[in-house]
Tab-separated table of C-alpha atoms in Angstrom:
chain	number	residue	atom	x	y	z
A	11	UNK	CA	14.881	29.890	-36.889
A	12	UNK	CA	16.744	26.483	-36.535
A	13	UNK	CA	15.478	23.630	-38.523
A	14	UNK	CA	17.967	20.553	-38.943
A	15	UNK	CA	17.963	17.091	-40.596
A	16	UNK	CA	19.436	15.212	-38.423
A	17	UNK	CA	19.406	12.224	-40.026
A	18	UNK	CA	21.946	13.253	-42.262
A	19	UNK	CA	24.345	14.095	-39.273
A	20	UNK	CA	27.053	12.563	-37.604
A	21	UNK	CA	27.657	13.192	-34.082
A	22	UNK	CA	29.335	11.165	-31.086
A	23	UNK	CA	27.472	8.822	-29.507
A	24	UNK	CA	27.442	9.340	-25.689
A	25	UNK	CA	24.358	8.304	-24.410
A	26	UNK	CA	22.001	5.388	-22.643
A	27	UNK	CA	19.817	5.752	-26.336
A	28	UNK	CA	22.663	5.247	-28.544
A	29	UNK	CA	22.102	2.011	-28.661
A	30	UNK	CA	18.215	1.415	-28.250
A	31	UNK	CA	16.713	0.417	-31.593
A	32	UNK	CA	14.494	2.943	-33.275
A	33	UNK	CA	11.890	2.792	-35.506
A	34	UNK	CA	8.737	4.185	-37.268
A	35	UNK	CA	5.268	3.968	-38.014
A	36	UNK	CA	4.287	4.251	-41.870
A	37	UNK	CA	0.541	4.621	-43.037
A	38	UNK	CA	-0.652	3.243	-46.126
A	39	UNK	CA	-4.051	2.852	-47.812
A	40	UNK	CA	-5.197	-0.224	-48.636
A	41	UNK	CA	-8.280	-1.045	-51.307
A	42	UNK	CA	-9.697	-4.378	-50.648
A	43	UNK	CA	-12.324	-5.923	-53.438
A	44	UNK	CA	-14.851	-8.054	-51.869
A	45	UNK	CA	-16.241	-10.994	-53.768
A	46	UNK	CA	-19.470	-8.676	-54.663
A	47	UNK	CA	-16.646	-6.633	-56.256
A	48	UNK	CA	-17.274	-3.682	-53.436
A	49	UNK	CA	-14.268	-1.805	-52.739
A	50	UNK	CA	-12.795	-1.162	-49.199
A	51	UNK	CA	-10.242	1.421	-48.414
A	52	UNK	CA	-8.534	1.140	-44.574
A	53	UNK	CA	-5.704	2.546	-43.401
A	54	UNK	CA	-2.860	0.060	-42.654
A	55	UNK	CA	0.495	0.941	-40.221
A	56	UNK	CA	3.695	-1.120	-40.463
A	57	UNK	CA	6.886	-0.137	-39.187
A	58	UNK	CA	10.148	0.724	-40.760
A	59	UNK	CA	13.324	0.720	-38.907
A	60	UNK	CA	15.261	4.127	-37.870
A	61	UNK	CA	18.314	3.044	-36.496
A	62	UNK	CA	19.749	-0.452	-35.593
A	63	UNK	CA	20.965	-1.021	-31.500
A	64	UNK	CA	22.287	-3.299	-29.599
A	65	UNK	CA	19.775	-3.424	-26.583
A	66	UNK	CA	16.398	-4.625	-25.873
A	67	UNK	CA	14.444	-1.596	-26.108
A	68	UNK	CA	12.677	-0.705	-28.799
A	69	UNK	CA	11.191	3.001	-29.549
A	70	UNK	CA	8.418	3.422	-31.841
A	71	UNK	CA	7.486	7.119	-33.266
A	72	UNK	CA	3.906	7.073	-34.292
A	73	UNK	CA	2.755	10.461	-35.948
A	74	UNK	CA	-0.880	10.174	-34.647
A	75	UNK	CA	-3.428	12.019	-35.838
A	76	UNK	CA	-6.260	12.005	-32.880
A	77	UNK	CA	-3.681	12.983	-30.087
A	78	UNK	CA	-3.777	15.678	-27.760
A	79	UNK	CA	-3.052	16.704	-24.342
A	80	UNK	CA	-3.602	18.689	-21.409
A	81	UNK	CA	-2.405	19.504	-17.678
A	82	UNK	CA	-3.840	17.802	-14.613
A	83	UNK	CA	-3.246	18.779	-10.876
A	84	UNK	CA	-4.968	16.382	-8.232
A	85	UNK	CA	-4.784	16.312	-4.536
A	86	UNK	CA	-3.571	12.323	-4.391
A	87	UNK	CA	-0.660	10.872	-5.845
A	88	UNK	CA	-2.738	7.135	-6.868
A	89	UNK	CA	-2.243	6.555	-10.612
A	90	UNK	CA	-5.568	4.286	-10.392
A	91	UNK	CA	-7.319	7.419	-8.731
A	92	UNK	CA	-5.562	9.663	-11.333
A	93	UNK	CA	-7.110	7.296	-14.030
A	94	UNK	CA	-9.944	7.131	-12.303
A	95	UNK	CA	-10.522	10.898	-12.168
A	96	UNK	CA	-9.723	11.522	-15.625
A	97	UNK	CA	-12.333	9.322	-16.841
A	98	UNK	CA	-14.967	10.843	-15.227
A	99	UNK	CA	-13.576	14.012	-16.574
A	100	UNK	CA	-14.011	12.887	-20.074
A	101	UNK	CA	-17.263	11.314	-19.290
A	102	UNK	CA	-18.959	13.878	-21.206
A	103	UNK	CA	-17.450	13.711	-24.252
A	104	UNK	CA	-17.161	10.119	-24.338
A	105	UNK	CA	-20.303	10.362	-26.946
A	106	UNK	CA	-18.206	11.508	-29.510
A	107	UNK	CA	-15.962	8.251	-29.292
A	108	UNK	CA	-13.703	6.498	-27.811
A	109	UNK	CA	-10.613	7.913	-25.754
A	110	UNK	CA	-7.557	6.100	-24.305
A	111	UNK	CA	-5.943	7.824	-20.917
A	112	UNK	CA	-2.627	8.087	-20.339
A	113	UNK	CA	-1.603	10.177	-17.722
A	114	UNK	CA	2.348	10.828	-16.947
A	115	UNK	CA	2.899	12.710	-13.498
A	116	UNK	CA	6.084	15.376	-13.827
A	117	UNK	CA	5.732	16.624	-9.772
A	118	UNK	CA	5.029	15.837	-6.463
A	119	UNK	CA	4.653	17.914	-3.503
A	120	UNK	CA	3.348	16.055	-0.192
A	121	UNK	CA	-0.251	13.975	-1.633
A	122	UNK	CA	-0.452	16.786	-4.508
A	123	UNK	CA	0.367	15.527	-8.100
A	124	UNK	CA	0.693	17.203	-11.497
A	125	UNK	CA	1.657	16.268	-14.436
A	126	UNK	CA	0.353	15.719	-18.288
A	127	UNK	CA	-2.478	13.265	-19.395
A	128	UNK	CA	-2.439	12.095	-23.653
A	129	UNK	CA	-5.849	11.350	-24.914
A	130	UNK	CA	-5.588	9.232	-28.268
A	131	UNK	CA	-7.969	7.011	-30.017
A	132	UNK	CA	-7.934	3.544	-29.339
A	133	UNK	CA	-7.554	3.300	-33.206
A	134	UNK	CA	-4.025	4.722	-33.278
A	135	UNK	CA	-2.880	2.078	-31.136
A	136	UNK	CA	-3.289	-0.692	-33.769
A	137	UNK	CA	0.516	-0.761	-34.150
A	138	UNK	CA	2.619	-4.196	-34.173
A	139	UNK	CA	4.255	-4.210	-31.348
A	140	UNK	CA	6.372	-5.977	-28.740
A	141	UNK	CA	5.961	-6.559	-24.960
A	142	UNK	CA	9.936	-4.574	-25.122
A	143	UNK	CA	8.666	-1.623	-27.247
A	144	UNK	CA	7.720	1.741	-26.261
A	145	UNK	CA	5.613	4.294	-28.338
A	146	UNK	CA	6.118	7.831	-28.406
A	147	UNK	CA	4.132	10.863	-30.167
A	148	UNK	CA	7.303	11.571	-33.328
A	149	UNK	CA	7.704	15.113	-32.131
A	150	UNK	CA	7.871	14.774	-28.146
A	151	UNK	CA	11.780	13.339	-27.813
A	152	UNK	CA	13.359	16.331	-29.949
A	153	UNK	CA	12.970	19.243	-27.255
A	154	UNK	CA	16.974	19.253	-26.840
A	155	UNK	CA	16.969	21.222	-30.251
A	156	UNK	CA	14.941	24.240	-28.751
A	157	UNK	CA	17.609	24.728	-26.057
A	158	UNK	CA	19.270	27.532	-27.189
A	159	UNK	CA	15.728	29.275	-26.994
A	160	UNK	CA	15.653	28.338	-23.825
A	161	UNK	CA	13.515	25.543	-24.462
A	162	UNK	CA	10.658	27.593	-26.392
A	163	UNK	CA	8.947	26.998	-30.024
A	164	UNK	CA	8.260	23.679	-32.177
A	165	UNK	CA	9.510	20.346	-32.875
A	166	UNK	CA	7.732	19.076	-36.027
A	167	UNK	CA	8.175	16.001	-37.444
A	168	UNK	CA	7.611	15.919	-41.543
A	169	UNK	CA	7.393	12.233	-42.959
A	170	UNK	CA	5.464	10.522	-46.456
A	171	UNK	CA	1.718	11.342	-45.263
A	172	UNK	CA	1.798	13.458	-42.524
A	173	UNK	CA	3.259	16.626	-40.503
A	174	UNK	CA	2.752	16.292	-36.607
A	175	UNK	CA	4.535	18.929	-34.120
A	176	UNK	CA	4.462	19.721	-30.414
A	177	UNK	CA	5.066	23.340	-29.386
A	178	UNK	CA	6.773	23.730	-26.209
A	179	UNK	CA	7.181	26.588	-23.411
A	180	UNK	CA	10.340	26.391	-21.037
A	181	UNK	CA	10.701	22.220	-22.112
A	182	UNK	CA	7.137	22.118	-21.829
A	183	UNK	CA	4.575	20.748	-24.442
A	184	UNK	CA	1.866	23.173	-24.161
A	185	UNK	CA	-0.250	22.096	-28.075
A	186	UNK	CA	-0.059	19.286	-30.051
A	187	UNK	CA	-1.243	19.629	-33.878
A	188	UNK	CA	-1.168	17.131	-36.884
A	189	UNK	CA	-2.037	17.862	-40.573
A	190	UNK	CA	-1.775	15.792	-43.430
A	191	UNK	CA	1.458	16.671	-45.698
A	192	UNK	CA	-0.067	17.899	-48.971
A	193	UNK	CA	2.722	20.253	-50.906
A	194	UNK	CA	5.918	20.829	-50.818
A	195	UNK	CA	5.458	24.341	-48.331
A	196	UNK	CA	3.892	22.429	-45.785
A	197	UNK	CA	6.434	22.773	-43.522
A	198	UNK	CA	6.350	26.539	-44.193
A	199	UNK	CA	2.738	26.683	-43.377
A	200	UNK	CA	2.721	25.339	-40.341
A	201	UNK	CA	5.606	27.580	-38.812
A	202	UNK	CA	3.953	30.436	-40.352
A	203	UNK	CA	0.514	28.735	-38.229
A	204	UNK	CA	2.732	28.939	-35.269
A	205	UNK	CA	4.047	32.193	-35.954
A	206	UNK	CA	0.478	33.023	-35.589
A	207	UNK	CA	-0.892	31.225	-32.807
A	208	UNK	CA	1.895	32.338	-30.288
A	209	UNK	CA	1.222	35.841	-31.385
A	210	UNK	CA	-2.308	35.645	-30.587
A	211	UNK	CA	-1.434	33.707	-27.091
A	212	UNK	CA	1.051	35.532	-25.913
A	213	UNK	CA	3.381	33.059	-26.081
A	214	UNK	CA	7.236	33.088	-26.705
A	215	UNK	CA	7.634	31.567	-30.366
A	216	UNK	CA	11.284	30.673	-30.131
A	217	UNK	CA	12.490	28.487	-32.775
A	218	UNK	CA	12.103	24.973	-34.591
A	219	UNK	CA	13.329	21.650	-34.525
A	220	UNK	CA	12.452	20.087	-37.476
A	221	UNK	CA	13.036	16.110	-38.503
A	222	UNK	CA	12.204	14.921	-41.653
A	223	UNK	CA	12.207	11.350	-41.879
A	224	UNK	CA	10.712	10.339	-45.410
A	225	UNK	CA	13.178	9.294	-47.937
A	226	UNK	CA	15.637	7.989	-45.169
A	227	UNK	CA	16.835	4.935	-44.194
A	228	UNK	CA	19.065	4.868	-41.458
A	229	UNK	CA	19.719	7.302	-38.961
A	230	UNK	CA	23.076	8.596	-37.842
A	231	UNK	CA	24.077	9.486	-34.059
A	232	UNK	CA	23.335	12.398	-33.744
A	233	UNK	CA	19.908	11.140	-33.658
A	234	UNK	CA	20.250	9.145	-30.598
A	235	UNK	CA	21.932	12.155	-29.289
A	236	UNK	CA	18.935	14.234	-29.378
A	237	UNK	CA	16.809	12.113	-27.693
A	238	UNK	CA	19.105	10.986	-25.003
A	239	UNK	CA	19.558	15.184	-24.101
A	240	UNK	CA	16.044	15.637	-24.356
A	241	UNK	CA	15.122	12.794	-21.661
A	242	UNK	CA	18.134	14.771	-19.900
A	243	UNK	CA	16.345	17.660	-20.262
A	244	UNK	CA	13.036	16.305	-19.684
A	245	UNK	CA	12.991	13.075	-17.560
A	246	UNK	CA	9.980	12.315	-17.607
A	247	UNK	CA	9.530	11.401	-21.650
A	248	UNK	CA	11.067	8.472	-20.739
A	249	UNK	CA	7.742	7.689	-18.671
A	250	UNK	CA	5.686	7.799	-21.773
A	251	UNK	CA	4.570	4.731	-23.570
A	252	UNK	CA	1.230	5.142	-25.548
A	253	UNK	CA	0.709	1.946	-26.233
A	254	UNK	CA	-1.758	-0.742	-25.302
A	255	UNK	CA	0.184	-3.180	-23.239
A	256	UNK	CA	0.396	-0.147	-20.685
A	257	UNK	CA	-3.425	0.074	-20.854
A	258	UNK	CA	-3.627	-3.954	-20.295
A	259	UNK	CA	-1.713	-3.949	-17.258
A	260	UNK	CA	-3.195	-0.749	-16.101
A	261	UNK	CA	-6.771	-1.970	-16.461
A	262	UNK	CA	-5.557	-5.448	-15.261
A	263	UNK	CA	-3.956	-3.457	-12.131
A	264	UNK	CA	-7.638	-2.190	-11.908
A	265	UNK	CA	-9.202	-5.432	-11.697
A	266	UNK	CA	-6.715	-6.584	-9.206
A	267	UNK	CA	-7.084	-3.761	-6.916
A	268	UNK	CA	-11.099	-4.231	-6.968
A	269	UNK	CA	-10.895	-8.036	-6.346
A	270	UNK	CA	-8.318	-7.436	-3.427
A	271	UNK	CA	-11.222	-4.440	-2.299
A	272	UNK	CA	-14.363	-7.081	-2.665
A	273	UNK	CA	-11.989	-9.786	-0.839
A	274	UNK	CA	-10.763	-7.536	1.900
A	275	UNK	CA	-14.428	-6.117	2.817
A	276	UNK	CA	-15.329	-10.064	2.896
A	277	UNK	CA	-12.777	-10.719	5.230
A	278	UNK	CA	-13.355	-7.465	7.450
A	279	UNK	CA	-17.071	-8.443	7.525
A	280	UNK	CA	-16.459	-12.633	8.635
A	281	UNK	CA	-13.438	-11.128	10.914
A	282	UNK	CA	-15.858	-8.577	12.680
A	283	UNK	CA	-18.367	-11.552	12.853
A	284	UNK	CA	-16.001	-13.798	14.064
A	285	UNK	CA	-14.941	-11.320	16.636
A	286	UNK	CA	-18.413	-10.614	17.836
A	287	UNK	CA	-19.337	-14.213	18.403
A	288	UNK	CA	-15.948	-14.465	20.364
A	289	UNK	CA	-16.949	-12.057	23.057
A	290	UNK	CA	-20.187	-13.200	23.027
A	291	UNK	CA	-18.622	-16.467	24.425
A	292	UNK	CA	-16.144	-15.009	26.334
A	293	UNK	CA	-18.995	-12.546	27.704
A	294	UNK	CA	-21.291	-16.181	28.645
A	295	UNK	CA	-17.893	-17.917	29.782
A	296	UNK	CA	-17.740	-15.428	32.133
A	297	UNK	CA	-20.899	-15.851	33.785
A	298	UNK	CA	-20.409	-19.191	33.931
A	299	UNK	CA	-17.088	-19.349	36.136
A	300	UNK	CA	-18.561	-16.369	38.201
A	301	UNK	CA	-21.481	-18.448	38.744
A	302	UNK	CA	-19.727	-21.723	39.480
A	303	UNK	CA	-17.042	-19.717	42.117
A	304	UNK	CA	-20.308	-18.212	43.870
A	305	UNK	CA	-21.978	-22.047	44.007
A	306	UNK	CA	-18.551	-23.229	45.220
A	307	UNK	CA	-18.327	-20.549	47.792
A	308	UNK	CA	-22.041	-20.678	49.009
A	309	UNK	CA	-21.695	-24.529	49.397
A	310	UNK	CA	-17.794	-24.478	51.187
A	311	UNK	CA	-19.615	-21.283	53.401
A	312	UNK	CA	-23.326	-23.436	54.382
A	313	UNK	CA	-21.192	-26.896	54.958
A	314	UNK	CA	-18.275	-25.953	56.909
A	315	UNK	CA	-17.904	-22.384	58.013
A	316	UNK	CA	-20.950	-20.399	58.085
A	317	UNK	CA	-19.442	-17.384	59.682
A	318	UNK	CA	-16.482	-17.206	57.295
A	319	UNK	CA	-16.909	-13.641	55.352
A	320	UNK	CA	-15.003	-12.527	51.854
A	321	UNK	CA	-13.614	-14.129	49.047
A	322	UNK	CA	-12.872	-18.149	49.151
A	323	UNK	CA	-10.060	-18.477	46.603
A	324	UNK	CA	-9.993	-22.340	46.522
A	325	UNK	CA	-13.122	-23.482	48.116
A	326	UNK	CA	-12.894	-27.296	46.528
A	327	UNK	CA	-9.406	-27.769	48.338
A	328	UNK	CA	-10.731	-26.518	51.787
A	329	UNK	CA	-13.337	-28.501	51.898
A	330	UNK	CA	-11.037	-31.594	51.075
A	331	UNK	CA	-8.924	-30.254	54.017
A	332	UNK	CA	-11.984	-30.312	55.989
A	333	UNK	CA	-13.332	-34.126	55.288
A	334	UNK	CA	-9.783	-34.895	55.774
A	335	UNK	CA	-9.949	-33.847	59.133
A	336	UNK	CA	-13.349	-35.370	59.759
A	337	UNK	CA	-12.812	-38.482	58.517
A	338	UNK	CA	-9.884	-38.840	60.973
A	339	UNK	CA	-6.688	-38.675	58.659
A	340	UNK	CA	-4.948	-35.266	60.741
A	341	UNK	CA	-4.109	-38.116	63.217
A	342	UNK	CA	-2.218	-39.381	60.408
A	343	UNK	CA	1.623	-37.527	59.181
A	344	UNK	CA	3.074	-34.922	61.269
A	345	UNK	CA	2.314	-34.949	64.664
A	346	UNK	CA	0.057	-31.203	66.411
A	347	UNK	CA	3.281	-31.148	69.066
A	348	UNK	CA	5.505	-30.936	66.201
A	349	UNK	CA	3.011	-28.550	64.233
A	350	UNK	CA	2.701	-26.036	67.729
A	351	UNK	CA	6.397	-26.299	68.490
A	352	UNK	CA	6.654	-25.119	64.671
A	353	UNK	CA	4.242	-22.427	65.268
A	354	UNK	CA	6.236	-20.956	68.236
A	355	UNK	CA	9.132	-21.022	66.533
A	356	UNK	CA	7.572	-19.074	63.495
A	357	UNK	CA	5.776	-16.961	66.276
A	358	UNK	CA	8.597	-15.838	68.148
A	359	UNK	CA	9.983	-13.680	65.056
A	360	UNK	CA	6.212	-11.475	65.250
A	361	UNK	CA	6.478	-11.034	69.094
A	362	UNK	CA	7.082	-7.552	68.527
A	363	UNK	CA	3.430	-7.279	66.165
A	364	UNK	CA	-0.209	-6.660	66.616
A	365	UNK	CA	-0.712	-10.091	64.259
A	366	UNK	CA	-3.100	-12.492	65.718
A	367	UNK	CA	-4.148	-15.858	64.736
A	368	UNK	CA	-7.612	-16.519	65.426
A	369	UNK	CA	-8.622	-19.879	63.910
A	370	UNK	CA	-6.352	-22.832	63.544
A	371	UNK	CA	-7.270	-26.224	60.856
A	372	UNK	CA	-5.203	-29.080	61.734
A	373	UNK	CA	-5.103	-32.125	59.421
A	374	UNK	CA	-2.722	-34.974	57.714
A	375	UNK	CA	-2.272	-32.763	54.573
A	376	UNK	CA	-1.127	-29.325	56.667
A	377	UNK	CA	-2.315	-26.528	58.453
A	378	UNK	CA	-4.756	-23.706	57.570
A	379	UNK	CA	-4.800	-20.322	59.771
A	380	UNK	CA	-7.026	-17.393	59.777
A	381	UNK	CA	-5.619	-14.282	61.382
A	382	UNK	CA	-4.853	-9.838	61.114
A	383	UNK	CA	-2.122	-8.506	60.507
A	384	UNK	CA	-1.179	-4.216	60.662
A	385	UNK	CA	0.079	-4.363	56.903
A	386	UNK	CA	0.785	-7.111	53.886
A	387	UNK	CA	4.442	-7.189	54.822
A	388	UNK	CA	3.984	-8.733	58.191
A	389	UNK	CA	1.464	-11.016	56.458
A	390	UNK	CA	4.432	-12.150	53.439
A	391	UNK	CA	6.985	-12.211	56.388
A	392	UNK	CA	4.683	-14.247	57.717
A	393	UNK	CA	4.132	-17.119	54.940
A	394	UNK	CA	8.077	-16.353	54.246
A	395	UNK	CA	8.769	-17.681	57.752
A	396	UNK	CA	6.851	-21.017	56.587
A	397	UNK	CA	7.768	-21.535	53.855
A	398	UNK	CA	11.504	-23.080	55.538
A	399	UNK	CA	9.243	-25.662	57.189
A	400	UNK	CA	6.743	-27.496	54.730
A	401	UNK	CA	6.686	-27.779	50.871
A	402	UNK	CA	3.472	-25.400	50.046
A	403	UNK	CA	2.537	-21.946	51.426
A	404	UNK	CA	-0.303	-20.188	50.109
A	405	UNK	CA	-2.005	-16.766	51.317
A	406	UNK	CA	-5.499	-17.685	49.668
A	407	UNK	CA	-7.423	-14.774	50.502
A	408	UNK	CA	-6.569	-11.079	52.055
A	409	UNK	CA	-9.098	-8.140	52.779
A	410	UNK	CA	-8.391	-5.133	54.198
A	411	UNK	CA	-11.054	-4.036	57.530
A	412	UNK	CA	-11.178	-0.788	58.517
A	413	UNK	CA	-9.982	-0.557	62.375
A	414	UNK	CA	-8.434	-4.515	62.409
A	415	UNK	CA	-6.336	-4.091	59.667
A	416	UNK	CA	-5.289	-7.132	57.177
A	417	UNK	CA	-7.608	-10.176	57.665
A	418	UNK	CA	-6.095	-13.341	56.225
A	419	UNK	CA	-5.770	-16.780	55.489
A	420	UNK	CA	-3.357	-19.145	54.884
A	421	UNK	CA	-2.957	-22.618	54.065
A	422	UNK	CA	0.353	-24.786	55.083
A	423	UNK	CA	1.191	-28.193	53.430
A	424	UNK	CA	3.664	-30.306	54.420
């Protein structure tokens, strides 16, 4: 069975903890006389330094009394859903006080997480503290002196008041237990209790670690060693920090995440209003131009070409064209014997097609044709041909008629 004071060692130093400051928490009863001459006993926790470092972080060990433990597998790797399963888990025995969470995942495999969760009462946590300092359970960063049991049996941690120890299965913490130190075979006791309790489990006993902190002062570095193999060992004790700034800025993390929900649903809700009274404009803007195009087209149609059939693509400039004409302005700009001689020049390159031209508009602005065409190519080859002799060409409107072909018209400006 090993058991070792370590602080009376002296090892080399070869880790990241050799030079994080360690310290302690020490419990003391205090008896407070109120003015009625009533006396008061509460339990008081200061600290007492370990060992000195040179870094920032600081590492408490708190031997607390209410702690314990247990495994947790969920399907979802969310600490706030973790957190927020375990409470309801607890739920039940909330009636018997007050539990703090604090769960510490060790695997993930695709959205499944497991890991350990440390219930403690809000109580222990009245430690001074600092926003730099982590708190640990005393027993959990000793595992590295179970290895040669292959990580199997007890760490136990013996100080002034009390005896707290952690019994671990392959570098696992499977039972925590605290007792208050009374006598000096205490620490037999409680490996004979373990002795015991893996019998009756089944369990490989292995060995102990033991660390007895009262009566020293200063640790040596083989202290730091330890610890720094057992986060080797286990990585994940450097995860753990029972203390209540963690709970702060997980709760605060809470709060966050539920104002960002309420704010998000607010903004989903006016977006998906928003979006609705969008298409119901877009959906009455529609009608509207479809309306005014059908006026437009109905109007161009009863005042100037009754017989004209299909879409009108620009109805308001035809009928300009067409009260150009009336009004006597196609007398004015390019002459019709210019237009026609342009006309059989552009012809004479289709004299080999079916394409007809069956209407002809002549005014000062240009020329606007209705005629068939076979196919759309003659009818671009067509517009192509113009487009060498005046500044605008424009097919406005093609439809297909069964038997005819490609009926189409085009407007000419010059």
């Amino acid at each position: 069975m090993n058991i070792r004071n370590i602080f009376s060692g002296h090892g080399r130093s070869r880790n990241d903890y050799s030079e994080t400051t360690f310290q302690r928490v020490i419990e003391e009863v205090q008896t407070v006389r109120s003015e009625m001459g009533a006396e008061k006993t509460s339990l008081v926790r200061t600290l007492k330094p370990l060992k000195t470092g040179t870094d920032k972080t600081v590492i408490t060990l708190s031997p607390m009394r209410s702690l314990s433990f247990e495994d947790f597998t969920y399907p979802f790797s969310s600490t706030t859903k973790i957190r927020d399963a375990l409470k309801l888990q607890v739920m039940p025995y909330s009636a018997a006080g007050e539990l703090e969470i604090f769960p510490v995942i060790l695997e993930k495999s695709g959205r499944t997480s497991s890991g350990i969760v440390w219930y403690v009462s809000p109580d222990e946590l009245d430690i001074p503290s600092s926003h730099s300092q982590k708190i640990w359970p005393s027993p959990l960063p000793f595992v590295s002196g179970l290895k040669e049991y292959g990580g199997n049996g007890a760490t136990i941690w013996i100080d002034e008041e009390n005896i707290s120890s952690i019994l671990w299965q392959s570098n696992r913490p499977v039972l925590y237990r605290w007792k208050k130190l009374s006598g000096h075979d205490a620490e037999e006791e409680i490996t004979a209790w373990y002795d015991r309790y893996c019998e009756a489990r089944g369990l490989v006993r292995g060995g102990n670690f033991v660390v007895k902190a009262s009566g020293n002062t200063e640790a040596g570095e083989e202290f730091s060693d330890v610890i720094s193999e057992s986060v080797e060992i286990c990585p994940w004790i450097a995860e753990v920090n029972l203390s209540r700034r963690v709970l702060e800025g997980a709760r605060d993390l809470e709060r966050t995440v539920r104002m960002l929900a309420k704010v998000s649903g607010g903004l989903v809700a006016a977006g998906a209003i928003m979006l609705g009274a969008e298409i119901l404009d877009y959906y009455h803007t529609s009608i509207e131009v479809t309306e005014a195009r059908e006026r437009s087209e109905k109007f161009y149609r009863e005042t100037f070409d009754p017989e004209r059939t299909g879409r009108i693509s620009n109805p308001v400039t035809l009928a300009r064209d067409k009260i150009a004409s009336f009004t006597g302005k196609g007398e004015e700009g390019r002459q019709i014997d210019e237009v026609l001689a342009d006309m059989g020049e552009v012809f004479s390159d289709f004299s080999d097609s079916s394409m007809t031209i069956d209407t002809i508009r002549y005014n000062a602005d240009g020329l606007d044709c209705t005629g068939t065409a076979p196919d759309m190519t003659t009818v671009l080859n067509f517009r192509r041909s113009w487009e060498e002799k005046a500044n605008l060409v424009q097919v406005d409107n093609t439809q297909f008629v069964s038997g005819i072909g490609y009926r189409f018209d085009i407007r000419i400006r010059w």
